[in-house]
Amino acid sequence: MHNCQRQDYIAGFPMHPHRGIETFTFLSKGTMIHEDHLGTKAVIHDGEAQWLTAGSGAFHSEMPQPSKRMLGLQLWLNIPAKDKMKAEPFYHGVVNSEIQEFDLENGKLRLLAGNYEGHQGIQGKYLPLDYYDIHLNPNSKIELDVPGENKSIMVFTLEGDAIVSGTHVDEKTAAKLGDGDQLIIESGNQPIEIIYMASDKLNEPVAWYGPIVMNTREELIEAYTELDSGDFIKQQATYENKE
């Protein structure tokens, strides 16, 4: 999810449900308050993220606070079919104090989740996720080793146009990558901020409607029936946020 127009996000995202996924919300610029159905509350600031495991069912809200600029991105990470209704809701705030930062020759890389050259960031319980926030100065590049087979890899140009393995990618555009041994990201005459995301392919059927992602139409119908009846929440959530 990515909203480029101020009118699309200024009202925020009031309390709403999720099931069957994890959401990883990265905020490059701005401030946002998260609240969930248990009354937990957390704030993320410039450069921070939040990881919500919705699992069997969660309600939460994400409300932007007054800021000079809001710039962010939300990734939905599917949960394996066998775990969707077993996964306990869980929240983790990824704050700046626990984000490792690596100097590049002409920029920097921030490890928000997963692994980078043997360095380990936070990780979820269900699917692995490598999530890098990469900043490059003008006319610079970075080369990344691409994981092996059965991987889903994507980049998103948050600020500035980029050249991704020889292909021009406009600002605020997602590019899904094919198989390969190496990824080369290059900037032009302007600095860029680009997000790198990699995880395992599930190779399972997907049934998606609104904020709920299941595997069959019947499971979707059941989820929305439970929303209407008030039986949506199955497990108590766990909250963790490091200040």
Coordinates of N, CA and C in Angstrom, one line a residue:
M1 N 0.8 -1.2 0.0 CA 0.0 0.0 0.0 C 0.9 1.2 0.0
H2 N 0.6 2.2 -0.9 CA 1.4 3.4 -0.9 C 0.4 4.5 -1.4
N3 N 0.2 5.5 -0.6 CA -0.6 6.7 -1.0 C 0.3 7.9 -1.3
C4 N 0.3 8.4 -2.5 CA 1.1 9.5 -2.9 C 0.4 10.9 -2.7
Q5 N -0.9 10.9 -2.7 CA -1.6 12.2 -2.5 C -2.0 12.4 -1.1
R6 N -1.8 13.6 -0.6 CA -2.0 14.0 0.8 C -3.5 13.7 1.2
Q7 N -4.4 13.9 0.3 CA -5.8 13.7 0.6 C -6.2 12.2 0.8
D8 N -5.3 11.4 0.3 CA -5.5 9.9 0.4 C -5.2 9.4 1.8
Y9 N -4.3 10.1 2.5 CA -3.8 9.5 3.8 C -4.0 10.4 5.0
I10 N -4.4 11.7 4.8 CA -4.4 12.7 5.9 C -5.4 12.3 6.9
A11 N -6.5 11.7 6.5 CA -7.6 11.2 7.4 C -7.2 10.0 8.2
G12 N -6.1 9.4 7.8 CA -5.6 8.2 8.4 C -6.4 6.9 8.1
F13 N -6.1 5.9 8.8 CA -6.8 4.6 8.6 C -7.4 4.1 9.9
P14 N -8.7 4.5 10.2 CA -9.3 4.2 11.5 C -9.4 2.7 11.7
M15 N -9.8 2.3 12.9 CA -9.8 0.9 13.3 C -10.4 0.0 12.2
H16 N -9.7 -1.0 11.7 CA -10.1 -1.9 10.7 C -9.5 -3.3 10.9
P17 N -10.1 -4.3 10.3 CA -9.6 -5.7 10.5 C -8.6 -6.2 9.5
H18 N -7.8 -7.2 9.9 CA -7.0 -7.9 9.0 C -7.0 -9.4 9.5
R19 N -6.8 -10.3 8.5 CA -6.7 -11.7 8.9 C -5.8 -12.4 7.8
G20 N -5.0 -13.3 8.2 CA -4.2 -14.1 7.2 C -2.9 -13.5 6.7
I21 N -2.6 -12.3 7.3 CA -1.3 -11.7 6.8 C -0.6 -11.1 7.9
E22 N 0.7 -10.6 7.6 CA 1.4 -9.7 8.4 C 1.6 -8.4 7.6
T23 N 1.5 -7.3 8.3 CA 1.7 -6.0 7.6 C 3.0 -5.4 8.2
F24 N 3.9 -4.9 7.3 CA 5.1 -4.3 7.6 C 5.0 -2.9 7.1
T25 N 4.9 -1.9 8.0 CA 4.7 -0.5 7.6 C 5.9 0.3 7.9
F26 N 6.5 0.9 6.9 CA 7.8 1.7 7.0 C 7.4 3.1 6.8
L27 N 7.9 4.0 7.7 CA 7.7 5.4 7.6 C 9.0 6.1 7.4
S28 N 9.3 6.5 6.2 CA 10.5 7.2 5.9 C 10.5 8.6 6.5
K29 N 9.4 9.3 6.4 CA 9.2 10.6 6.9 C 7.8 10.7 7.6
G30 N 7.8 11.4 8.7 CA 6.5 11.6 9.4 C 6.4 10.9 10.7
T31 N 5.2 11.0 11.3 CA 4.9 10.4 12.6 C 3.5 9.8 12.5
M32 N 3.3 8.6 13.0 CA 2.1 7.9 12.9 C 1.8 7.1 14.3
I33 N 0.6 7.1 14.7 CA 0.2 6.4 15.9 C -0.6 5.1 15.5
H34 N -0.1 4.0 16.1 CA -0.8 2.7 15.9 C -1.6 2.4 17.2
E35 N -2.8 1.9 17.0 CA -3.6 1.4 18.1 C -4.2 0.1 17.7
D36 N -4.4 -0.9 18.6 CA -5.1 -2.1 18.2 C -6.2 -2.4 19.1
H37 N -6.9 -3.6 18.8 CA -8.1 -3.9 19.5 C -8.0 -4.2 21.0
L38 N -6.7 -4.4 21.5 CA -6.5 -4.6 22.9 C -6.2 -3.3 23.6
G39 N -6.2 -2.2 22.9 CA -5.9 -0.9 23.5 C -4.4 -0.6 23.6
T40 N -3.6 -1.4 23.0 CA -2.2 -1.0 22.9 C -2.0 0.2 22.0
K41 N -0.9 0.9 22.2 CA -0.7 2.1 21.5 C 0.8 2.3 21.3
A42 N 1.2 2.7 20.1 CA 2.6 2.9 19.8 C 2.8 4.0 18.8
V43 N 3.9 4.7 18.8 CA 4.2 5.8 17.9 C 5.4 5.4 17.1
I44 N 5.4 5.6 15.7 CA 6.6 5.4 14.9 C 6.9 6.8 14.3
H45 N 8.2 7.0 14.2 CA 8.7 8.3 13.7 C 9.5 8.1 12.4
D46 N 10.1 9.2 11.9 CA 11.0 9.1 10.7 C 11.9 7.9 10.8
G47 N 11.9 7.1 9.7 CA 12.8 6.0 9.6 C 12.5 4.8 10.3
E48 N 11.3 4.7 11.0 CA 11.0 3.6 11.8 C 9.9 2.7 11.1
A49 N 9.5 1.6 11.7 CA 8.6 0.7 11.1 C 7.8 0.0 12.2
Q50 N 6.7 -0.6 11.7 CA 5.9 -1.5 12.6 C 5.6 -2.8 11.9
W51 N 5.6 -3.9 12.7 CA 5.4 -5.2 12.1 C 4.2 -5.7 12.9
L52 N 3.0 -5.9 12.2 CA 1.8 -6.5 12.8 C 1.5 -7.8 12.2
T53 N 1.5 -8.8 13.1 CA 1.0 -10.1 12.7 C -0.5 -10.2 13.0
A54 N -1.3 -10.1 11.9 CA -2.8 -10.2 12.1 C -3.2 -11.6 12.4
G55 N -2.6 -12.6 11.7 CA -2.9 -14.0 12.0 C -4.3 -14.3 11.9
S56 N -4.9 -14.9 13.0 CA -6.3 -15.3 13.0 C -7.3 -14.2 13.0
G57 N -6.8 -13.0 13.3 CA -7.7 -11.8 13.3 C -7.2 -10.7 14.2
A58 N -7.2 -9.5 13.7 CA -6.8 -8.3 14.5 C -7.5 -7.1 14.0
F59 N -7.8 -6.1 14.9 CA -8.2 -4.8 14.5 C -7.2 -3.8 14.9
H60 N -6.9 -2.9 14.0 CA -5.9 -1.8 14.4 C -6.2 -0.6 13.6
S61 N -5.6 0.5 14.0 CA -5.7 1.8 13.3 C -4.3 2.4 13.1
E62 N -4.1 3.2 12.1 CA -2.9 3.8 11.8 C -3.2 5.3 11.4
M63 N -2.9 6.2 12.3 CA -3.3 7.6 12.2 C -2.1 8.5 12.1
P64 N -1.9 9.1 10.9 CA -0.8 10.1 10.7 C -1.0 11.3 11.7
Q65 N 0.2 11.8 12.2 CA 0.2 13.0 13.0 C 0.7 14.2 12.2
P66 N 0.4 15.4 12.6 CA 0.9 16.6 11.9 C 2.4 16.5 11.7
S67 N 2.8 16.6 10.4 CA 4.2 16.5 10.0 C 4.4 17.4 8.8
K68 N 5.7 17.8 8.6 CA 6.0 18.5 7.4 C 5.7 17.7 6.1
R69 N 6.0 16.4 6.2 CA 5.8 15.5 5.1 C 5.6 14.1 5.6
M70 N 4.7 13.3 4.9 CA 4.5 11.9 5.2 C 5.0 11.1 4.0
L71 N 5.8 10.2 4.2 CA 6.3 9.3 3.1 C 6.5 7.9 3.7
G72 N 5.8 6.9 3.2 CA 6.0 5.6 3.7 C 5.4 4.5 2.8
L73 N 5.5 3.3 3.2 CA 5.1 2.2 2.4 C 4.7 1.0 3.3
Q74 N 3.6 0.3 2.9 CA 3.2 -0.8 3.7 C 3.2 -2.1 2.8
L75 N 3.9 -3.1 3.3 CA 4.0 -4.4 2.7 C 3.0 -5.4 3.4
W76 N 2.3 -6.2 2.6 CA 1.5 -7.3 3.1 C 2.2 -8.5 2.9
L77 N 2.6 -9.3 3.9 CA 3.3 -10.5 3.9 C 2.3 -11.6 4.2
N78 N 2.1 -12.5 3.2 CA 1.2 -13.6 3.4 C 1.6 -14.6 4.5
I79 N 0.7 -15.2 5.2 CA 1.0 -16.3 6.1 C 0.6 -17.6 5.5
P80 N 1.5 -18.7 5.7 CA 1.2 -20.0 5.2 C -0.2 -20.5 5.6
A81 N -0.9 -21.2 4.7 CA -2.2 -21.7 5.0 C -2.3 -22.4 6.3
K82 N -1.4 -23.2 6.6 CA -1.4 -24.0 7.9 C -1.3 -23.2 9.1
D83 N -0.9 -21.9 9.0 CA -0.7 -21.1 10.2 C -1.7 -19.9 10.3
K84 N -2.4 -19.7 9.2 CA -3.3 -18.5 9.2 C -4.2 -18.4 10.4
M85 N -4.9 -19.4 10.8 CA -5.8 -19.4 11.9 C -5.2 -19.8 13.2
K86 N -3.9 -20.2 13.2 CA -3.2 -20.5 14.4 C -2.4 -19.3 14.9
A87 N -2.0 -18.4 14.0 CA -1.1 -17.4 14.4 C -1.7 -16.4 15.3
E88 N -1.0 -16.1 16.4 CA -1.5 -15.2 17.4 C -1.2 -13.8 17.0
P89 N -2.1 -12.9 17.1 CA -1.8 -11.5 16.7 C -0.6 -10.9 17.6
F90 N 0.2 -10.2 16.9 CA 1.5 -9.7 17.5 C 1.9 -8.4 16.9
Y91 N 2.3 -7.5 17.8 CA 2.8 -6.2 17.3 C 4.2 -5.9 17.8
H92 N 5.1 -5.5 16.8 CA 6.5 -5.1 17.2 C 6.8 -3.8 16.5
G93 N 7.2 -2.8 17.3 CA 7.6 -1.5 16.8 C 9.1 -1.6 16.5
V94 N 9.5 -1.3 15.3 CA 10.9 -1.4 14.8 C 11.4 0.1 14.9
V95 N 12.1 0.4 16.1 CA 12.5 1.8 16.3 C 13.9 2.0 15.9
N96 N 14.3 3.2 15.8 CA 15.6 3.5 15.2 C 16.8 3.0 16.0
S97 N 16.6 2.8 17.3 CA 17.7 2.3 18.1 C 18.1 0.9 17.8
E98 N 17.2 0.1 17.2 CA 17.5 -1.3 16.9 C 17.7 -1.5 15.4
I99 N 17.7 -0.5 14.6 CA 17.9 -0.6 13.1 C 19.4 -0.4 12.9
Q100 N 20.0 -1.5 12.3 CA 21.4 -1.4 12.0 C 21.6 -0.6 10.7
E101 N 22.6 0.2 10.7 CA 22.9 1.1 9.5 C 24.3 0.8 9.0
F102 N 24.5 0.7 7.7 CA 25.7 0.3 7.1 C 26.1 1.4 6.1
D103 N 27.3 1.9 6.2 CA 27.8 2.9 5.3 C 28.2 2.3 4.0
L104 N 27.7 2.8 2.9 CA 28.1 2.4 1.5 C 29.2 3.4 1.0
E105 N 29.8 3.1 -0.1 CA 30.7 4.0 -0.7 C 30.1 5.3 -1.0
N106 N 28.9 5.3 -1.5 CA 28.2 6.6 -1.8 C 26.7 6.5 -1.3
G107 N 26.6 6.2 0.0 CA 25.3 6.2 0.5 C 25.2 5.4 1.8
K108 N 24.0 4.8 2.1 CA 23.9 4.0 3.3 C 22.8 3.0 3.1
L109 N 22.8 1.9 3.9 CA 21.8 0.8 3.9 C 21.3 0.6 5.3
R110 N 20.0 0.7 5.5 CA 19.4 0.4 6.8 C 18.7 -0.9 6.8
L111 N 19.1 -1.8 7.7 CA 18.5 -3.1 7.8 C 17.3 -3.1 8.8
L112 N 16.1 -3.1 8.2 CA 14.9 -3.1 9.0 C 14.5 -4.4 9.4
A113 N 14.8 -5.4 8.6 CA 14.4 -6.8 8.9 C 15.2 -7.8 8.1
G114 N 15.4 -9.0 8.7 CA 16.1 -10.0 7.9 C 17.6 -10.0 8.1
N115 N 18.3 -10.4 7.0 CA 19.7 -10.5 7.0 C 20.4 -9.7 5.9
Y116 N 21.5 -9.1 6.2 CA 22.3 -8.4 5.2 C 23.8 -8.7 5.5
E117 N 24.4 -9.5 4.6 CA 25.8 -9.8 4.7 C 26.2 -10.4 6.1
G118 N 25.4 -11.2 6.6 CA 25.6 -11.9 7.8 C 25.1 -11.2 9.1
H119 N 24.7 -9.9 8.9 CA 24.1 -9.2 10.0 C 22.6 -9.5 10.1
Q120 N 22.1 -9.7 11.3 CA 20.7 -10.1 11.5 C 19.9 -9.0 12.1
G121 N 18.8 -8.7 11.4 CA 17.8 -7.8 12.0 C 16.6 -8.6 12.6
I122 N 15.5 -7.9 12.8 CA 14.4 -8.6 13.4 C 13.8 -9.6 12.3
Q123 N 13.1 -10.6 12.8 CA 12.5 -11.6 11.9 C 11.2 -12.1 12.5
G124 N 10.3 -12.4 11.6 CA 9.0 -12.9 12.0 C 9.0 -14.4 12.2
K125 N 7.9 -15.0 12.5 CA 7.8 -16.4 12.8 C 7.4 -17.3 11.6
Y126 N 6.8 -16.7 10.6 CA 6.2 -17.4 9.6 C 6.9 -17.4 8.2
L127 N 7.2 -16.3 7.7 CA 8.0 -16.2 6.4 C 9.2 -15.3 6.7
P128 N 10.4 -15.7 6.1 CA 11.5 -14.8 6.3 C 11.3 -13.5 5.4
L129 N 11.8 -12.4 5.9 CA 11.7 -11.2 5.2 C 13.0 -10.4 5.3
D130 N 13.6 -10.1 4.2 CA 14.7 -9.1 4.1 C 14.1 -7.8 3.7
Y131 N 14.4 -6.8 4.5 CA 13.8 -5.4 4.2 C 14.9 -4.4 4.4
Y132 N 15.3 -3.8 3.3 CA 16.4 -2.8 3.3 C 15.9 -1.4 2.9
D133 N 16.3 -0.4 3.6 CA 16.0 1.0 3.2 C 17.4 1.5 2.7
I134 N 17.5 1.7 1.4 CA 18.7 2.1 0.7 C 18.7 3.5 0.3
H135 N 19.8 4.2 0.6 CA 19.9 5.6 0.2 C 21.2 5.7 -0.6
L136 N 21.1 6.3 -1.9 CA 22.3 6.4 -2.7 C 22.4 7.9 -3.1
N137 N 23.7 8.4 -3.1 CA 24.0 9.7 -3.6 C 23.8 9.7 -5.1
P138 N 23.9 10.9 -5.7 CA 23.8 11.0 -7.2 C 24.9 10.2 -7.8
N139 N 24.6 9.6 -9.0 CA 25.5 8.8 -9.8 C 26.3 7.8 -9.0
S140 N 25.5 7.0 -8.2 CA 26.1 5.9 -7.4 C 25.4 4.6 -7.7
K141 N 26.0 3.5 -7.1 CA 25.3 2.2 -7.3 C 25.6 1.3 -6.1
I142 N 24.8 0.3 -6.0 CA 25.0 -0.8 -5.0 C 24.7 -2.1 -5.7
E143 N 25.5 -3.1 -5.4 CA 25.3 -4.4 -5.9 C 24.9 -5.4 -4.7
L144 N 23.8 -6.1 -4.9 CA 23.3 -7.0 -3.9 C 23.3 -8.4 -4.4
D145 N 23.7 -9.4 -3.6 CA 23.5 -10.8 -4.0 C 22.1 -11.1 -3.8
V146 N 21.5 -11.8 -4.8 CA 20.1 -12.1 -4.8 C 19.9 -13.5 -4.2
P147 N 18.9 -13.7 -3.3 CA 18.7 -15.1 -2.8 C 18.4 -16.1 -3.8
G148 N 18.5 -17.4 -3.4 CA 18.3 -18.5 -4.4 C 16.9 -18.7 -4.9
E149 N 16.6 -19.9 -5.3 CA 15.3 -20.2 -6.0 C 14.1 -20.0 -5.0
N150 N 12.9 -19.9 -5.6 CA 11.7 -19.9 -4.9 C 11.6 -18.6 -4.0
K151 N 12.2 -17.5 -4.5 CA 12.1 -16.3 -3.7 C 11.2 -15.2 -4.5
S152 N 10.6 -14.4 -3.7 CA 9.8 -13.3 -4.3 C 10.6 -12.0 -3.9
I153 N 11.1 -11.3 -4.9 CA 11.9 -10.1 -4.7 C 11.4 -8.9 -5.4
M154 N 11.3 -7.8 -4.7 CA 10.8 -6.6 -5.2 C 11.5 -5.4 -4.7
V155 N 11.6 -4.3 -5.5 CA 12.1 -3.0 -5.0 C 11.0 -2.0 -5.3
F156 N 11.1 -0.9 -4.5 CA 10.2 0.2 -4.6 C 11.0 1.5 -4.5
T157 N 10.8 2.3 -5.5 CA 11.6 3.6 -5.6 C 10.8 4.6 -4.8
L158 N 11.2 4.8 -3.6 CA 10.4 5.7 -2.7 C 10.7 7.2 -3.1
E159 N 11.9 7.5 -3.3 CA 12.3 8.9 -3.8 C 13.3 8.8 -4.9
G160 N 13.0 9.4 -6.0 CA 13.9 9.5 -7.2 C 13.8 8.3 -8.1
D161 N 14.2 8.5 -9.4 CA 14.2 7.4 -10.4 C 15.5 6.6 -10.1
A162 N 15.4 5.3 -10.5 CA 16.6 4.4 -10.4 C 16.7 3.6 -11.6
I163 N 17.9 3.0 -11.8 CA 18.2 2.0 -12.8 C 18.4 0.7 -12.0
V164 N 17.5 -0.2 -12.3 CA 17.5 -1.5 -11.6 C 17.9 -2.6 -12.5
S165 N 19.1 -3.1 -12.4 CA 19.7 -4.1 -13.3 C 19.5 -3.8 -14.7
G166 N 19.8 -2.5 -15.0 CA 19.8 -2.0 -16.4 C 18.4 -1.5 -16.9
T167 N 17.4 -1.5 -16.0 CA 16.1 -1.1 -16.4 C 15.7 0.2 -15.6
H168 N 15.2 1.2 -16.3 CA 14.8 2.5 -15.7 C 13.5 2.2 -14.9
V169 N 13.5 2.6 -13.6 CA 12.3 2.5 -12.8 C 12.0 3.9 -12.3
D170 N 10.8 4.4 -12.6 CA 10.4 5.7 -12.2 C 10.2 5.8 -10.6
E171 N 10.2 7.0 -10.1 CA 9.9 7.2 -8.7 C 8.6 6.7 -8.3
K172 N 8.5 6.2 -7.1 CA 7.2 5.6 -6.6 C 6.6 4.5 -7.5
T173 N 7.5 3.6 -7.9 CA 7.1 2.5 -8.7 C 7.7 1.2 -8.1
A174 N 6.9 0.1 -8.1 CA 7.4 -1.2 -7.7 C 7.9 -2.0 -8.9
A175 N 9.0 -2.7 -8.7 CA 9.5 -3.5 -9.7 C 9.8 -4.9 -9.1
K176 N 9.1 -5.9 -9.7 CA 9.3 -7.3 -9.3 C 10.4 -7.9 -10.1
L177 N 11.3 -8.6 -9.4 CA 12.6 -9.1 -10.0 C 12.5 -10.5 -10.3
G178 N 13.1 -10.9 -11.4 CA 13.2 -12.3 -11.8 C 14.4 -13.0 -11.1
D179 N 14.7 -14.3 -11.5 CA 15.8 -15.0 -10.9 C 17.1 -14.4 -11.4
G180 N 18.1 -14.5 -10.6 CA 19.4 -13.9 -11.0 C 20.3 -14.0 -9.8
D181 N 21.6 -13.9 -10.0 CA 22.6 -14.0 -9.0 C 22.9 -12.6 -8.3
Q182 N 22.7 -11.5 -9.0 CA 23.0 -10.2 -8.5 C 22.1 -9.2 -9.0
L183 N 21.8 -8.2 -8.1 CA 21.0 -7.1 -8.4 C 21.9 -5.8 -8.3
I184 N 21.8 -5.0 -9.3 CA 22.5 -3.7 -9.3 C 21.5 -2.5 -9.4
I185 N 21.6 -1.7 -8.4 CA 20.7 -0.5 -8.3 C 21.6 0.7 -8.5
E186 N 21.2 1.6 -9.4 CA 22.0 2.8 -9.7 C 21.1 4.1 -9.6
S187 N 21.7 5.1 -9.2 CA 21.0 6.4 -9.2 C 21.5 7.3 -10.4
G188 N 20.7 8.3 -10.7 CA 21.1 9.2 -11.8 C 21.7 10.4 -11.2
N189 N 21.2 11.6 -11.7 CA 21.8 12.9 -11.2 C 21.2 13.4 -9.9
Q190 N 20.2 12.6 -9.3 CA 19.6 13.0 -8.1 C 19.8 11.8 -7.1
P191 N 19.8 12.1 -5.8 CA 19.9 11.1 -4.8 C 18.6 10.3 -4.8
I192 N 18.6 9.0 -4.4 CA 17.5 8.2 -4.4 C 17.3 7.5 -3.0
E193 N 16.1 7.1 -2.7 CA 15.8 6.2 -1.6 C 15.0 5.1 -2.2
I194 N 15.4 3.8 -2.0 CA 14.8 2.7 -2.6 C 14.7 1.6 -1.6
I195 N 13.5 0.9 -1.6 CA 13.3 -0.2 -0.6 C 13.5 -1.5 -1.3
Y196 N 14.2 -2.4 -0.7 CA 14.4 -3.8 -1.2 C 13.7 -4.7 -0.3
M197 N 12.9 -5.6 -0.9 CA 12.1 -6.6 -0.1 C 12.3 -8.0 -0.7
A198 N 12.5 -9.0 0.1 CA 12.7 -10.4 -0.4 C 12.1 -11.3 0.6
S199 N 11.3 -12.3 0.1 CA 10.8 -13.4 1.0 C 10.6 -14.6 0.2
D200 N 10.1 -15.7 0.8 CA 9.8 -17.0 0.1 C 8.5 -16.9 -0.6
K201 N 8.5 -17.6 -1.7 CA 7.2 -17.8 -2.4 C 6.4 -19.0 -1.7
L202 N 5.1 -18.8 -1.5 CA 4.4 -19.8 -0.8 C 3.8 -20.8 -1.8
N203 N 3.6 -20.4 -3.0 CA 3.0 -21.3 -4.0 C 1.7 -21.9 -3.6
E204 N 0.9 -21.1 -3.0 CA -0.5 -21.5 -2.5 C -1.5 -20.6 -3.1
P205 N -2.8 -21.1 -3.2 CA -3.8 -20.3 -3.8 C -4.1 -19.1 -2.8
V206 N -4.5 -18.0 -3.4 CA -4.8 -16.8 -2.7 C -6.2 -16.3 -2.9
A207 N -7.0 -16.1 -1.8 CA -8.3 -15.5 -1.9 C -8.3 -14.2 -1.1
W208 N -8.4 -13.1 -1.8 CA -8.2 -11.8 -1.2 C -9.4 -10.9 -1.4
Y209 N -9.9 -10.3 -0.4 CA -10.9 -9.3 -0.5 C -10.7 -8.3 0.6
G210 N -10.5 -7.0 0.2 CA -10.3 -6.0 1.2 C -9.1 -6.3 2.1
P211 N -9.2 -6.2 3.4 CA -8.1 -6.3 4.3 C -7.8 -7.8 4.7
I212 N -8.5 -8.7 4.1 CA -8.4 -10.1 4.5 C -7.9 -11.0 3.4
V213 N -6.9 -11.8 3.7 CA -6.2 -12.7 2.7 C -6.3 -14.1 3.2
M214 N -7.0 -14.9 2.5 CA -7.1 -16.3 2.9 C -6.7 -17.2 1.7
N215 N -7.1 -18.5 1.7 CA -6.7 -19.4 0.6 C -7.9 -19.8 -0.3
T216 N -9.1 -19.7 0.2 CA -10.3 -20.1 -0.5 C -11.4 -19.1 -0.4
R217 N -12.3 -19.1 -1.3 CA -13.5 -18.2 -1.2 C -14.3 -18.5 0.0
E218 N -14.4 -19.8 0.4 CA -15.2 -20.2 1.5 C -14.6 -19.6 2.8
E219 N -13.3 -19.5 2.9 CA -12.6 -18.9 4.1 C -12.9 -17.4 4.1
L220 N -12.9 -16.8 3.0 CA -13.3 -15.4 3.0 C -14.7 -15.1 3.4
I221 N -15.6 -15.9 2.9 CA -17.0 -15.8 3.4 C -17.1 -16.0 4.9
E222 N -16.4 -17.0 5.4 CA -16.5 -17.2 6.8 C -15.9 -16.0 7.6
A223 N -14.8 -15.4 7.1 CA -14.2 -14.3 7.8 C -15.2 -13.1 7.9
Y224 N -15.8 -12.8 6.8 CA -16.8 -11.7 6.7 C -18.0 -12.0 7.5
T225 N -18.5 -13.2 7.5 CA -19.6 -13.6 8.4 C -19.3 -13.4 9.8
E226 N -18.0 -13.7 10.2 CA -17.6 -13.5 11.6 C -17.5 -12.1 11.9
L227 N -17.1 -11.3 11.0 CA -17.0 -9.8 11.2 C -18.4 -9.3 11.5
D228 N -19.4 -9.7 10.8 CA -20.8 -9.3 11.0 C -21.3 -9.7 12.3
S229 N -21.0 -10.9 12.7 CA -21.5 -11.5 13.9 C -20.8 -11.2 15.2
G230 N -19.6 -10.6 15.0 CA -18.8 -10.2 16.2 C -17.9 -11.3 16.7
D231 N -17.7 -12.4 15.9 CA -16.9 -13.5 16.3 C -15.5 -13.5 15.6
F232 N -15.0 -12.4 15.1 CA -13.8 -12.3 14.3 C -12.6 -12.6 15.1
I233 N -12.4 -12.0 16.2 CA -11.2 -12.1 17.0 C -11.2 -13.5 17.7
K234 N -10.1 -14.2 17.4 CA -9.9 -15.6 18.0 C -8.9 -15.7 19.1
Q235 N -7.9 -14.9 19.1 CA -6.8 -15.0 20.1 C -6.4 -13.7 20.6
Q236 N -5.9 -13.7 21.8 CA -5.4 -12.4 22.4 C -4.1 -12.1 21.7
A237 N -3.9 -10.8 21.6 CA -2.7 -10.3 20.9 C -1.5 -10.1 21.9
T238 N -0.3 -10.0 21.4 CA 0.9 -9.7 22.2 C 1.4 -8.4 21.6
Y239 N 1.9 -7.6 22.6 CA 2.4 -6.3 22.2 C 3.8 -6.1 22.6
E240 N 4.7 -5.6 21.7 CA 6.1 -5.4 22.0 C 6.5 -4.1 21.3
N241 N 7.1 -3.2 22.0 CA 7.6 -2.0 21.4 C 8.8 -1.5 22.2
K242 N 10.0 -1.3 21.5 CA 11.2 -0.9 22.2 C 11.3 0.6 22.0
E243 N 11.5 1.3 23.1 CA 11.7 2.8 23.1 C 13.1 3.1 23.2

